[in-house]
mmCIF file of N, CA and C in Angstrom:
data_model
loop_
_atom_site.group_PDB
_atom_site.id
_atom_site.type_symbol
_atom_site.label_atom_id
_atom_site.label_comp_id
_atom_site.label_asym_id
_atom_site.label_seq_id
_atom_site.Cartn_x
_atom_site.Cartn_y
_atom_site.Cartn_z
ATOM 1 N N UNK A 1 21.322 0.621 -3.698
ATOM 2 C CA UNK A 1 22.128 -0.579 -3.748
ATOM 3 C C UNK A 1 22.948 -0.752 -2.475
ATOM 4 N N UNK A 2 23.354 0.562 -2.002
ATOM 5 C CA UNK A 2 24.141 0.117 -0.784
ATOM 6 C C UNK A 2 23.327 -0.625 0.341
ATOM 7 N N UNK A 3 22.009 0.495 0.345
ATOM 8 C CA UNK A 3 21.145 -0.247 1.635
ATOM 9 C C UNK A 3 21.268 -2.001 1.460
ATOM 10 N N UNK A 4 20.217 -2.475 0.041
ATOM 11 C CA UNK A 4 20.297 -3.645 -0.071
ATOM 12 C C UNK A 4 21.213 -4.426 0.367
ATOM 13 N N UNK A 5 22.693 -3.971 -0.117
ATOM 14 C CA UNK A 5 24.220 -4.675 0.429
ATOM 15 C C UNK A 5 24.598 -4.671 1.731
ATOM 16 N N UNK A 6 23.999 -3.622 2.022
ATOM 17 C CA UNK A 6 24.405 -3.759 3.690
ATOM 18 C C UNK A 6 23.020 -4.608 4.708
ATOM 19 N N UNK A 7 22.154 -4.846 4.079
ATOM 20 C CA UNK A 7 20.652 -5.541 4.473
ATOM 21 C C UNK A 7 20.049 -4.286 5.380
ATOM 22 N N UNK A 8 20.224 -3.566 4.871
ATOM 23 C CA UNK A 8 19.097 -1.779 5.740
ATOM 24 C C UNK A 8 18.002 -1.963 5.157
ATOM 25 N N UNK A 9 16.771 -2.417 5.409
ATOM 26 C CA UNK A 9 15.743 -2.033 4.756
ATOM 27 C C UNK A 9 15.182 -0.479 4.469
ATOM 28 N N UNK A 10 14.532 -0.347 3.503
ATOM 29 C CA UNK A 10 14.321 1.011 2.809
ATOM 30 C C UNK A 10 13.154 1.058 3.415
ATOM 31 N N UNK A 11 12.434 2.490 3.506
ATOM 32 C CA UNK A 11 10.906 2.868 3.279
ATOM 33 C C UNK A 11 10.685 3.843 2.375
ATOM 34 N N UNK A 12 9.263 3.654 1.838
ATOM 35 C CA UNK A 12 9.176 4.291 0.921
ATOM 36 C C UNK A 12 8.301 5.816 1.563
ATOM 37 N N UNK A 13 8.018 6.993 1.254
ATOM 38 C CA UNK A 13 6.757 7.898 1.407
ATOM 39 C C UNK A 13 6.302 8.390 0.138
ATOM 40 N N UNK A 14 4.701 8.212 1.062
ATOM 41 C CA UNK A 14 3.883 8.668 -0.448
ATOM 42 C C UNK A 14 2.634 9.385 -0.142
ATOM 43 N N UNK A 15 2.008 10.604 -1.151
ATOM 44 C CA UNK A 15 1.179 10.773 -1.191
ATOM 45 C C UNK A 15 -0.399 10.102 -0.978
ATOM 46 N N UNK A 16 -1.063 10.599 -1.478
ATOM 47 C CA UNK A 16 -2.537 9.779 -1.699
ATOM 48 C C UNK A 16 -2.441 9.120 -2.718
ATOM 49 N N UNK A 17 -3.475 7.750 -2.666
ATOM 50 C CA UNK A 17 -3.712 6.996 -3.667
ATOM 51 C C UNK A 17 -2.825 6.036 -3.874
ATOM 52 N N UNK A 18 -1.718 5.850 -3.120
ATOM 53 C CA UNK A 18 -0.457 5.283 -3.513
ATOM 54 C C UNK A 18 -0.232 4.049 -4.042
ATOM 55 N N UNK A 19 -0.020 3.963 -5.176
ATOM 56 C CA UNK A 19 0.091 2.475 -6.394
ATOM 57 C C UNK A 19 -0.919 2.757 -7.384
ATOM 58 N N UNK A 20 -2.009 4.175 -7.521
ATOM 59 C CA UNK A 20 -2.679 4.516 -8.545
ATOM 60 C C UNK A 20 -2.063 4.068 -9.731
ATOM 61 N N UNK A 21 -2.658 3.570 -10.684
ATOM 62 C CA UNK A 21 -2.048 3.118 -11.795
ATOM 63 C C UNK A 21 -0.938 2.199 -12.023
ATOM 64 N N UNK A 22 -0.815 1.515 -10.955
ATOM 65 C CA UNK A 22 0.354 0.714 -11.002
ATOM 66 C C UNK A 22 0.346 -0.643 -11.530
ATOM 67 N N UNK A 23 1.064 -1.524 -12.109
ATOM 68 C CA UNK A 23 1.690 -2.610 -12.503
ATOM 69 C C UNK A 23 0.472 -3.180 -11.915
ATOM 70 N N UNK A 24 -0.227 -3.553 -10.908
ATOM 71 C CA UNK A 24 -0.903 -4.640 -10.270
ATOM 72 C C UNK A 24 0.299 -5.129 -8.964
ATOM 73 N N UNK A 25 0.144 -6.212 -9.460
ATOM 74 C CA UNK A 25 1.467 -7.297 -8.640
ATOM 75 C C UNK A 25 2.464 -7.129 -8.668
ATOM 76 N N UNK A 26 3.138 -6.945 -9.780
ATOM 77 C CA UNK A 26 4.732 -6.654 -10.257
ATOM 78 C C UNK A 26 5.101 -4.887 -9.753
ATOM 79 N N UNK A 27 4.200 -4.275 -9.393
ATOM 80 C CA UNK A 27 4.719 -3.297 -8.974
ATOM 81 C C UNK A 27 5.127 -3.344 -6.971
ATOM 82 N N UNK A 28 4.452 -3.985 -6.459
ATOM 83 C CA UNK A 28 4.448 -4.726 -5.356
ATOM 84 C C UNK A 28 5.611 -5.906 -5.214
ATOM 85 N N UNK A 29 5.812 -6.593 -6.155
ATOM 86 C CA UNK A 29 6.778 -7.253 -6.016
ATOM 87 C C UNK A 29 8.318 -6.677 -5.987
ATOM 88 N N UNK A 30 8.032 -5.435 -7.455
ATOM 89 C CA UNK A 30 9.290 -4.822 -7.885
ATOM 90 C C UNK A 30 9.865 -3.993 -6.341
ATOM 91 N N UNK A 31 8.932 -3.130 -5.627
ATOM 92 C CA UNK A 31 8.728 -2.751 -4.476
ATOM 93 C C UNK A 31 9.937 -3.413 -3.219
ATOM 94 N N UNK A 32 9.242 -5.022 -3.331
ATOM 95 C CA UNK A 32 9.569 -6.137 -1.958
ATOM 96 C C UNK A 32 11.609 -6.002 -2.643
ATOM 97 N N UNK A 33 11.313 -6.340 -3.809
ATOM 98 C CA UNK A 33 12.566 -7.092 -4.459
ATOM 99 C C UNK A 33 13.869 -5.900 -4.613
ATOM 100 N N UNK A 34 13.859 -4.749 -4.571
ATOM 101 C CA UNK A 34 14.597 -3.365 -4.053
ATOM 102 C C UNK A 34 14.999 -3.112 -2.656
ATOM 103 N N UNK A 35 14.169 -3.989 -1.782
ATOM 104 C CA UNK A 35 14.745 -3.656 -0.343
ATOM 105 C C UNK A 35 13.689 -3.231 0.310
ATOM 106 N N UNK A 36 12.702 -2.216 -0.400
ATOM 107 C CA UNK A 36 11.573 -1.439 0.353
ATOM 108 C C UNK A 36 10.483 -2.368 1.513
ATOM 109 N N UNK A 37 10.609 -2.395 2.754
ATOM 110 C CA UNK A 37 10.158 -3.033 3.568
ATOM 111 C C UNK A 37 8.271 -2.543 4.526
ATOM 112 N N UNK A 38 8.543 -1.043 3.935
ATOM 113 C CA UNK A 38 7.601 -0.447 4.703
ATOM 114 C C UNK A 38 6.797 0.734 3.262
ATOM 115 N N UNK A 39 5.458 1.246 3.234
ATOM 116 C CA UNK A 39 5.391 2.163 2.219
ATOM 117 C C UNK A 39 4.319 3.164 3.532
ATOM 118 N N UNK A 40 5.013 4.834 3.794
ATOM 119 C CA UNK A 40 3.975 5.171 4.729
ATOM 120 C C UNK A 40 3.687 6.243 3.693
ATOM 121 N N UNK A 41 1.855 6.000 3.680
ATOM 122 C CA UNK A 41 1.632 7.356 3.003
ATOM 123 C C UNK A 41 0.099 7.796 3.081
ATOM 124 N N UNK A 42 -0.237 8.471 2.634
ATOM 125 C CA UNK A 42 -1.448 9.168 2.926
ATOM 126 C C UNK A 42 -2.709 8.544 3.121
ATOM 127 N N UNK A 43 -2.822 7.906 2.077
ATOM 128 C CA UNK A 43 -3.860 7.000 1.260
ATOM 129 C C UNK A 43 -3.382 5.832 0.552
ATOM 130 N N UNK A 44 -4.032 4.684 0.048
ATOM 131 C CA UNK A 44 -3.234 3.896 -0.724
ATOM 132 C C UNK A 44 -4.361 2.990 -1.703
ATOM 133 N N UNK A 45 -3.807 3.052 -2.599
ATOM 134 C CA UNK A 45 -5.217 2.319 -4.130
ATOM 135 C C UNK A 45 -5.260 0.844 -3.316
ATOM 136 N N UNK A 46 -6.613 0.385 -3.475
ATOM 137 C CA UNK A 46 -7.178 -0.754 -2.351
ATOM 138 C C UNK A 46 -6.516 -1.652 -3.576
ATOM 139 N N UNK A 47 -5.935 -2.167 -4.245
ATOM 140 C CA UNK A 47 -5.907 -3.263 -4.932
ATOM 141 C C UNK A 47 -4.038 -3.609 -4.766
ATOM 142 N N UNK A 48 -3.251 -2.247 -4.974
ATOM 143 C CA UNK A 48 -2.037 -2.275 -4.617
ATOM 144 C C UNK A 48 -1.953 -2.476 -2.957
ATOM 145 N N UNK A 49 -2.347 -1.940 -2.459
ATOM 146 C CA UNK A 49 -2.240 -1.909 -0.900
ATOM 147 C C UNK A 49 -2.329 -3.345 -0.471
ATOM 148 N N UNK A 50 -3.278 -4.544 -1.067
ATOM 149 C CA UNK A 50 -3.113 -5.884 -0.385
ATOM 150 C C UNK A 50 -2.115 -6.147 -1.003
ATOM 151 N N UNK A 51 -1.478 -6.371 -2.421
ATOM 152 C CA UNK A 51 -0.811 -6.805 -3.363
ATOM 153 C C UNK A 51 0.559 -6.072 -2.252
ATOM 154 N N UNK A 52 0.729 -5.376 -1.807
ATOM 155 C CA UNK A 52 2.130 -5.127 -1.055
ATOM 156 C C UNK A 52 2.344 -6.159 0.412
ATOM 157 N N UNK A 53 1.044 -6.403 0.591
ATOM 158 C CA UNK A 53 0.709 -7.174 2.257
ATOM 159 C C UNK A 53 1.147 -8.563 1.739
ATOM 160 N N UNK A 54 0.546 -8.796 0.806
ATOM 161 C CA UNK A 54 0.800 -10.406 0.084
ATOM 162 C C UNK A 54 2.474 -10.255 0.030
ATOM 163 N N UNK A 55 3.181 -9.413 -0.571
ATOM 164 C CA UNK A 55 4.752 -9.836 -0.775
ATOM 165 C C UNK A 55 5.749 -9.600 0.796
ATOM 166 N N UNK A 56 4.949 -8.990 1.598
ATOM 167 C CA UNK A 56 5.502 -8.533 3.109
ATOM 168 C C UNK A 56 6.122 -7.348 3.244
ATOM 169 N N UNK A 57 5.221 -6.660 2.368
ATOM 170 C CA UNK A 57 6.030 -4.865 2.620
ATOM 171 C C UNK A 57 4.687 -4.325 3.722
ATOM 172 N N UNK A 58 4.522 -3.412 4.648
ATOM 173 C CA UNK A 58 3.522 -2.866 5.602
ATOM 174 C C UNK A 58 3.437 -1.481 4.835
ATOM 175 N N UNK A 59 2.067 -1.503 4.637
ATOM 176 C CA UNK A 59 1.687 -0.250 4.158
ATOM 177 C C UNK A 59 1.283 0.272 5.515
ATOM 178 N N UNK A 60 1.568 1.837 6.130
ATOM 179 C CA UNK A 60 1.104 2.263 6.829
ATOM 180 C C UNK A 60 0.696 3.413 6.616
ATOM 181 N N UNK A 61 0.047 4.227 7.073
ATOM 182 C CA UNK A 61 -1.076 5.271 6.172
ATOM 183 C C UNK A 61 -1.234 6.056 7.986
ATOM 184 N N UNK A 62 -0.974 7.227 7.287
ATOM 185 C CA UNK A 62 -0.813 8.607 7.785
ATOM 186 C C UNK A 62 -2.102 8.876 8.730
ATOM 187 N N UNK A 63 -2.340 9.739 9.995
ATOM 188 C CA UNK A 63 -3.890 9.970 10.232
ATOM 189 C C UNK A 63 -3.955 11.142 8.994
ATOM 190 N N UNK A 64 -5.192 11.392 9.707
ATOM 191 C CA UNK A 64 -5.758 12.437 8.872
ATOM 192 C C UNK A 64 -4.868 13.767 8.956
ATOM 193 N N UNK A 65 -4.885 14.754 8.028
ATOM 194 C CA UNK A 65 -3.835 16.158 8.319
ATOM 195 C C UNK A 65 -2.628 15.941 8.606
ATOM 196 N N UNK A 66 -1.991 14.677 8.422
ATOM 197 C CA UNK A 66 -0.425 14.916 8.462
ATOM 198 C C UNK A 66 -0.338 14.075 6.630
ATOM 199 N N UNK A 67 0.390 15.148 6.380
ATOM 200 C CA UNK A 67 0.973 14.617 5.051
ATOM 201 C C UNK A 67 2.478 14.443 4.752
ATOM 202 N N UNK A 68 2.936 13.956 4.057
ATOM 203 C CA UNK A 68 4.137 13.425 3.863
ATOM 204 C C UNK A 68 5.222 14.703 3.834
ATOM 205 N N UNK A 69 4.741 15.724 3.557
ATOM 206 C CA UNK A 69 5.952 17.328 3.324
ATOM 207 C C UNK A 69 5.375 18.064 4.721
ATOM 208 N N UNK A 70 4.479 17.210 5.570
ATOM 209 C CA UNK A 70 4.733 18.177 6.605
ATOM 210 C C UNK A 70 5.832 17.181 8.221
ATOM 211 N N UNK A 71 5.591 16.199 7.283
ATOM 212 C CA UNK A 71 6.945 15.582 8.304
ATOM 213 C C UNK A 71 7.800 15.780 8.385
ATOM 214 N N UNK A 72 8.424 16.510 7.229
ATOM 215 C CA UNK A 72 9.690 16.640 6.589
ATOM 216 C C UNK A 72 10.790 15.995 6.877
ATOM 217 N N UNK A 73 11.070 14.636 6.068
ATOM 218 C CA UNK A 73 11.848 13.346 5.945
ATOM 219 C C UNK A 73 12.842 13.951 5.059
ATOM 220 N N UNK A 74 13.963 13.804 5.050
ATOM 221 C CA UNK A 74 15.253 13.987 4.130
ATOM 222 C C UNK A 74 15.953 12.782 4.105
ATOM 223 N N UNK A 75 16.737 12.848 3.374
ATOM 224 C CA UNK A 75 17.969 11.703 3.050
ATOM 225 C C UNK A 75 18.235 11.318 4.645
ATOM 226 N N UNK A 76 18.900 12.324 5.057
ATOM 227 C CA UNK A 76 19.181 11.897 6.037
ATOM 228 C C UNK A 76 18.420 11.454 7.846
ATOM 229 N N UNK A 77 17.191 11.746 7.464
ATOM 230 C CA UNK A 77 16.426 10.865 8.621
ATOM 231 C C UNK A 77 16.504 9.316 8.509
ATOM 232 N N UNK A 78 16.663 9.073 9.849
ATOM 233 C CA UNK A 78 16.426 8.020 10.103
ATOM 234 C C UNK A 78 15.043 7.227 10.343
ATOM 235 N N UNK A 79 14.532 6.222 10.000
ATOM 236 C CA UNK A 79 12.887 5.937 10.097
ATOM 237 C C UNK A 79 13.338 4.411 10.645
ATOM 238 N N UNK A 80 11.911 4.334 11.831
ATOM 239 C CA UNK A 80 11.812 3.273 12.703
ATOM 240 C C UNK A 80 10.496 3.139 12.310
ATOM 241 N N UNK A 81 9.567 1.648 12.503
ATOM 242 C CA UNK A 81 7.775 1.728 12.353
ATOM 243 C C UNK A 81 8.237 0.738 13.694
ATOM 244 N N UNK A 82 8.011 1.013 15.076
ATOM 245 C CA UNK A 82 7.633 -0.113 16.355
ATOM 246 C C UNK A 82 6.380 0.436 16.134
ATOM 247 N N UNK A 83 6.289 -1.061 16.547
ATOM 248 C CA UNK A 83 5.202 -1.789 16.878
ATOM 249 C C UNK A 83 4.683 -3.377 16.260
ATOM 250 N N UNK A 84 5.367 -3.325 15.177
ATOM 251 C CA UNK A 84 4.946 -4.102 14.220
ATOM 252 C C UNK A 84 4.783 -5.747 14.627
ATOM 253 N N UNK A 85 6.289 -5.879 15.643
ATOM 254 C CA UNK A 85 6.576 -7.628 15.681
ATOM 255 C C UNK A 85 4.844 -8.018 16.895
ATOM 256 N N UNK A 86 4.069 -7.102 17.117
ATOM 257 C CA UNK A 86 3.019 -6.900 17.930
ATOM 258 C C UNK A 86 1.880 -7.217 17.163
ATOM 259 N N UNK A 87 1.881 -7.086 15.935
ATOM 260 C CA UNK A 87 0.933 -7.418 14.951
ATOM 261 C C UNK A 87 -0.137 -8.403 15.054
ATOM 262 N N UNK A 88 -1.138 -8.163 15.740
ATOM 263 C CA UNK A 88 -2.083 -9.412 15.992
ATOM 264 C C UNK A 88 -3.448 -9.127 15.457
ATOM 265 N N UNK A 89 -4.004 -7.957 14.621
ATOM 266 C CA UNK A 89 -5.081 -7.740 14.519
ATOM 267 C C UNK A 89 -5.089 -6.946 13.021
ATOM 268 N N UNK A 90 -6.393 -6.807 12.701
ATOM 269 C CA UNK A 90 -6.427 -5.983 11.377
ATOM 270 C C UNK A 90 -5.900 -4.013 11.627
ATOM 271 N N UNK A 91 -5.635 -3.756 11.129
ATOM 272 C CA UNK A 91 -5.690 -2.115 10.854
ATOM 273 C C UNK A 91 -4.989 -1.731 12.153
ATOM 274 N N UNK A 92 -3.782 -2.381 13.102
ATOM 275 C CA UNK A 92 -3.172 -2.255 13.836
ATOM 276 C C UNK A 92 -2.607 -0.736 14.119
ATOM 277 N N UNK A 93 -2.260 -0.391 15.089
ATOM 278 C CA UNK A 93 -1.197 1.170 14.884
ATOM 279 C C UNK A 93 -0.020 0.802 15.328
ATOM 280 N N UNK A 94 0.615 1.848 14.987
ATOM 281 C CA UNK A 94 1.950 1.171 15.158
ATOM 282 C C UNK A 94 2.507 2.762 15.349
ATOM 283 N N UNK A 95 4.151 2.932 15.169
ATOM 284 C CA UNK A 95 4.532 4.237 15.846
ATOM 285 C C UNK A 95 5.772 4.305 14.808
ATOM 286 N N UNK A 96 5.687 5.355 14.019
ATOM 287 C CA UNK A 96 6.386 5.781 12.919
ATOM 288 C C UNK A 96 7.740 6.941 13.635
ATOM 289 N N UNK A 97 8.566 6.359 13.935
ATOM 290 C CA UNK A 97 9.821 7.549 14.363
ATOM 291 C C UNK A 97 10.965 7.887 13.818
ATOM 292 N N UNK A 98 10.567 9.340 13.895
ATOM 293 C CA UNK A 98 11.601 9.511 12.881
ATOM 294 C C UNK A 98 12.787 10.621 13.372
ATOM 295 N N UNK A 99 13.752 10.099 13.175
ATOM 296 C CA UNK A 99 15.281 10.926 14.457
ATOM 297 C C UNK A 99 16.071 11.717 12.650
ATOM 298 N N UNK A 100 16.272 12.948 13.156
ATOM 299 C CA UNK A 100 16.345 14.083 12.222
ATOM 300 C C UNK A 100 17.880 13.912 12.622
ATOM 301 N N UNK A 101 18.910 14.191 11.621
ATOM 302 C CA UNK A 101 20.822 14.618 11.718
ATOM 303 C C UNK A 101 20.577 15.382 12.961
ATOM 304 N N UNK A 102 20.060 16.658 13.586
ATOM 305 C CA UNK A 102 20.114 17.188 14.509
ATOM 306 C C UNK A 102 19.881 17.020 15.919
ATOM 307 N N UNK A 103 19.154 15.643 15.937
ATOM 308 C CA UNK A 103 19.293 14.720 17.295
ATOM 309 C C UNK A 103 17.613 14.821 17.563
ATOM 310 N N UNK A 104 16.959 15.388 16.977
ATOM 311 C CA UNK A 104 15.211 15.665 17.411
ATOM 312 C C UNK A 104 14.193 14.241 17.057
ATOM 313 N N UNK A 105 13.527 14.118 17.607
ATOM 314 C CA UNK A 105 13.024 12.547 16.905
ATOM 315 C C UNK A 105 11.278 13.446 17.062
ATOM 316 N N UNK A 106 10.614 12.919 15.918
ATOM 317 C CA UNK A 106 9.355 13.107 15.923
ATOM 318 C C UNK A 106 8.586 11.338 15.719
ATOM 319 N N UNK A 107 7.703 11.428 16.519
ATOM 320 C CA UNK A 107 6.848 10.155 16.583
ATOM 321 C C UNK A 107 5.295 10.292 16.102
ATOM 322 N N UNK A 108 5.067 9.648 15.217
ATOM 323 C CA UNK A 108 3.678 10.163 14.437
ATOM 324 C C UNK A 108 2.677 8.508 14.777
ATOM 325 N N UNK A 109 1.572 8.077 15.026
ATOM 326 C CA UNK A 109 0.391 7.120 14.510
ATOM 327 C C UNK A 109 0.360 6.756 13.606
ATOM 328 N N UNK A 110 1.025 5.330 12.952
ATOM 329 C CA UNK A 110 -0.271 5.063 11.865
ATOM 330 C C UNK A 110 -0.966 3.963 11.934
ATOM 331 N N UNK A 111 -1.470 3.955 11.070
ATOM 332 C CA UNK A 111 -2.251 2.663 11.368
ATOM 333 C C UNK A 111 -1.894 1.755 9.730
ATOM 334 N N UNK A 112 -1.659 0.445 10.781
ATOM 335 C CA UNK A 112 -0.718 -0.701 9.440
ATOM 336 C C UNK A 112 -2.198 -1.089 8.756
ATOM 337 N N UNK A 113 -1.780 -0.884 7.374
ATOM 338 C CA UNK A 113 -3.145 -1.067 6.337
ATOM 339 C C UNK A 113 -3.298 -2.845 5.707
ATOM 340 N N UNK A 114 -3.137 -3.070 6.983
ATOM 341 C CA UNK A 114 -3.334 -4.747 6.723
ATOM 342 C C UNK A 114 -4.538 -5.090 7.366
ATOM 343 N N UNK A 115 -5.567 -5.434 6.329
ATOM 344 C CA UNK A 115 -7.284 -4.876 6.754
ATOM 345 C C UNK A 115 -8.272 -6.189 6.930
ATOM 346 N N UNK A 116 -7.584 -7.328 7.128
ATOM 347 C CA UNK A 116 -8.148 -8.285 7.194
ATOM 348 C C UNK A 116 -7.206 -9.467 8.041
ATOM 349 N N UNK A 117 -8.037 -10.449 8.707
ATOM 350 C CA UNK A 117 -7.395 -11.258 9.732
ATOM 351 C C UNK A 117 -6.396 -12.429 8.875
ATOM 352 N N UNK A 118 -6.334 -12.593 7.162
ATOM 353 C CA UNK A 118 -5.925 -13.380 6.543
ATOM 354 C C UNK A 118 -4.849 -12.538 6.391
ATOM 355 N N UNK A 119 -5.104 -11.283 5.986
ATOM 356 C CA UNK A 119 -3.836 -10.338 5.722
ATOM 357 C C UNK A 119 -2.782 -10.417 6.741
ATOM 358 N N UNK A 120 -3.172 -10.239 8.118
ATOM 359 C CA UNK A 120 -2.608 -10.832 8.856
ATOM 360 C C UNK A 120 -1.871 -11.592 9.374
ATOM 361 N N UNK A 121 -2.056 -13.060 8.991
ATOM 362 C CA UNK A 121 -2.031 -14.294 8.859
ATOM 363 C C UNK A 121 -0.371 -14.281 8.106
ATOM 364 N N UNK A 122 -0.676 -14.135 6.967
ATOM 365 C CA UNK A 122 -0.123 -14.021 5.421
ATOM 366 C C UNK A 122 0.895 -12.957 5.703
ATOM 367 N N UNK A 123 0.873 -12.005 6.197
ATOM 368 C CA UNK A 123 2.248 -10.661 6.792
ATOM 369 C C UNK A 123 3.003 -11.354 7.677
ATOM 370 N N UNK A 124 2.669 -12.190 8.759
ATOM 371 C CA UNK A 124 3.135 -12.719 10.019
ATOM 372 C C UNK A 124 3.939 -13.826 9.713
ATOM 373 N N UNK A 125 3.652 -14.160 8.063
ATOM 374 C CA UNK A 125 4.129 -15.443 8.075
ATOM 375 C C UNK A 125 5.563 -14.535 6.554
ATOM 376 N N UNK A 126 5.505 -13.695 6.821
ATOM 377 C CA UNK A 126 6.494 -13.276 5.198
ATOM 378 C C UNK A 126 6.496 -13.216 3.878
ATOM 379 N N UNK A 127 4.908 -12.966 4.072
ATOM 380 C CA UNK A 127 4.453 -12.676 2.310
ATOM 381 C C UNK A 127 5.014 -13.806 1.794
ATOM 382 N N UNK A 128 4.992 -13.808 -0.014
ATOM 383 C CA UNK A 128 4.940 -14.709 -0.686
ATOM 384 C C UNK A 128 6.575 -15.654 -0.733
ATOM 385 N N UNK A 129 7.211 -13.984 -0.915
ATOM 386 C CA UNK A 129 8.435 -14.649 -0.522
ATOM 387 C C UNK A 129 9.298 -14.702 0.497
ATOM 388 N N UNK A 130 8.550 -15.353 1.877
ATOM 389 C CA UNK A 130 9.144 -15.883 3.019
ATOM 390 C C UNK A 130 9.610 -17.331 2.905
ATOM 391 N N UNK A 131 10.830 -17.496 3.143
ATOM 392 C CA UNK A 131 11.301 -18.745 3.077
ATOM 393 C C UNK A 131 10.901 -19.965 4.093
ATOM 394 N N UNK A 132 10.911 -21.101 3.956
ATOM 395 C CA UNK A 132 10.090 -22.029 4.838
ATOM 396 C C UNK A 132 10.722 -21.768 6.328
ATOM 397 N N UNK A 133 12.185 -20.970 6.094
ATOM 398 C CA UNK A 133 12.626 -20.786 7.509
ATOM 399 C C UNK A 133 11.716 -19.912 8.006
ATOM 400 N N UNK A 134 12.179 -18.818 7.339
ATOM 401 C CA UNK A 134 11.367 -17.259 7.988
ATOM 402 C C UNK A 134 9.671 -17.626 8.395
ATOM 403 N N UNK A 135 8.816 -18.528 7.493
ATOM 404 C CA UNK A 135 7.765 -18.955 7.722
ATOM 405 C C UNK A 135 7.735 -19.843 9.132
ATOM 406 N N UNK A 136 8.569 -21.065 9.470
ATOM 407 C CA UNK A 136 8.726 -21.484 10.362
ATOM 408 C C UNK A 136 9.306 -20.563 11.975
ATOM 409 N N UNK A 137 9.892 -19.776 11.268
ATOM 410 C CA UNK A 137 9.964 -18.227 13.028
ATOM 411 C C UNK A 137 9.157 -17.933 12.779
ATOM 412 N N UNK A 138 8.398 -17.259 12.055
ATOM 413 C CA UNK A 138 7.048 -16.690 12.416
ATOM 414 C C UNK A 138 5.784 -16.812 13.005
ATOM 415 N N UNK A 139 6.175 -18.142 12.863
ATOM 416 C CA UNK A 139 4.651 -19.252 13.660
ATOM 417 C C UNK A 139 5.565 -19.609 15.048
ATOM 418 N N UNK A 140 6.506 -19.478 15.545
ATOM 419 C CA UNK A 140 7.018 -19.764 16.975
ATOM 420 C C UNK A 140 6.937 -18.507 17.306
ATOM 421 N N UNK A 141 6.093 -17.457 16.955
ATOM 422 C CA UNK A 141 6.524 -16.192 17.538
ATOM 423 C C UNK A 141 5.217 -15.828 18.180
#
């Protein structure tokens, strides 16, 4: 609640499969509507993974052999994804950084799991619920 109040967007990390069994849509929405802006994780269930692109959260997905407990993220890391406002293509990479309480920053690859040129399209413009403003910056950009 604080993030939300203060407008910090959240990210989420996740294992493989990520949204297995989930809600469909409403779990994607519930997702957008908490703050969560970004989900980076291993793998991600192909049906949740667009359903997050449609509301404007970026799924970004790990390479291969790095998993989420070997990054080791705590409360207190800080997480950046540049690259993103760059977004012009499907399955983009982008640069996941992450600055540890102790001043160390680790920078990992991923690649944004937005897998189609509509997906694209549709992210650039603020998912479902981008307002005609936010829709209107997005197309001057």
């Amino acid at each position: 609640e604080a993030y939300q109040a203060s407008g910090t967007p959240t990210v989420v990390f996740a294992g493989k499969a990520y949204g297995t069994g989930s809600a469909r849509d409403w779990a994607a929405k519930g997702t957008f509507l908490i703050g969560v802006r970004a989900v980076v994780a291993e793998s991600f269930e192909r049906i949740h993974r667009a359903n997050l692109v449609g509301v404007g959260v970026v799924p970004c997905q790990l390479p291969p052999g790095v998993t989420v407990e070997s990054l080791g993220v705590t409360a207190d890391t800080t997480v950046a994804i540049e690259g993103l406002s760059g977004l012009n293509g499907p399955r983009a990479t982008a640069r996941l950084v992450l600055k540890r309480p102790d001043g160390s920053t680790r920078m990992v690859p991923v690649t944004c799991r937005i897998d189609t040129s509509t997906e694209v399209s549709q992210f650039r413009e603020g998912g479902l619920f981008a307002s005609a403003e936010d829709a209107a910056r997005a197309q001057s950009n």
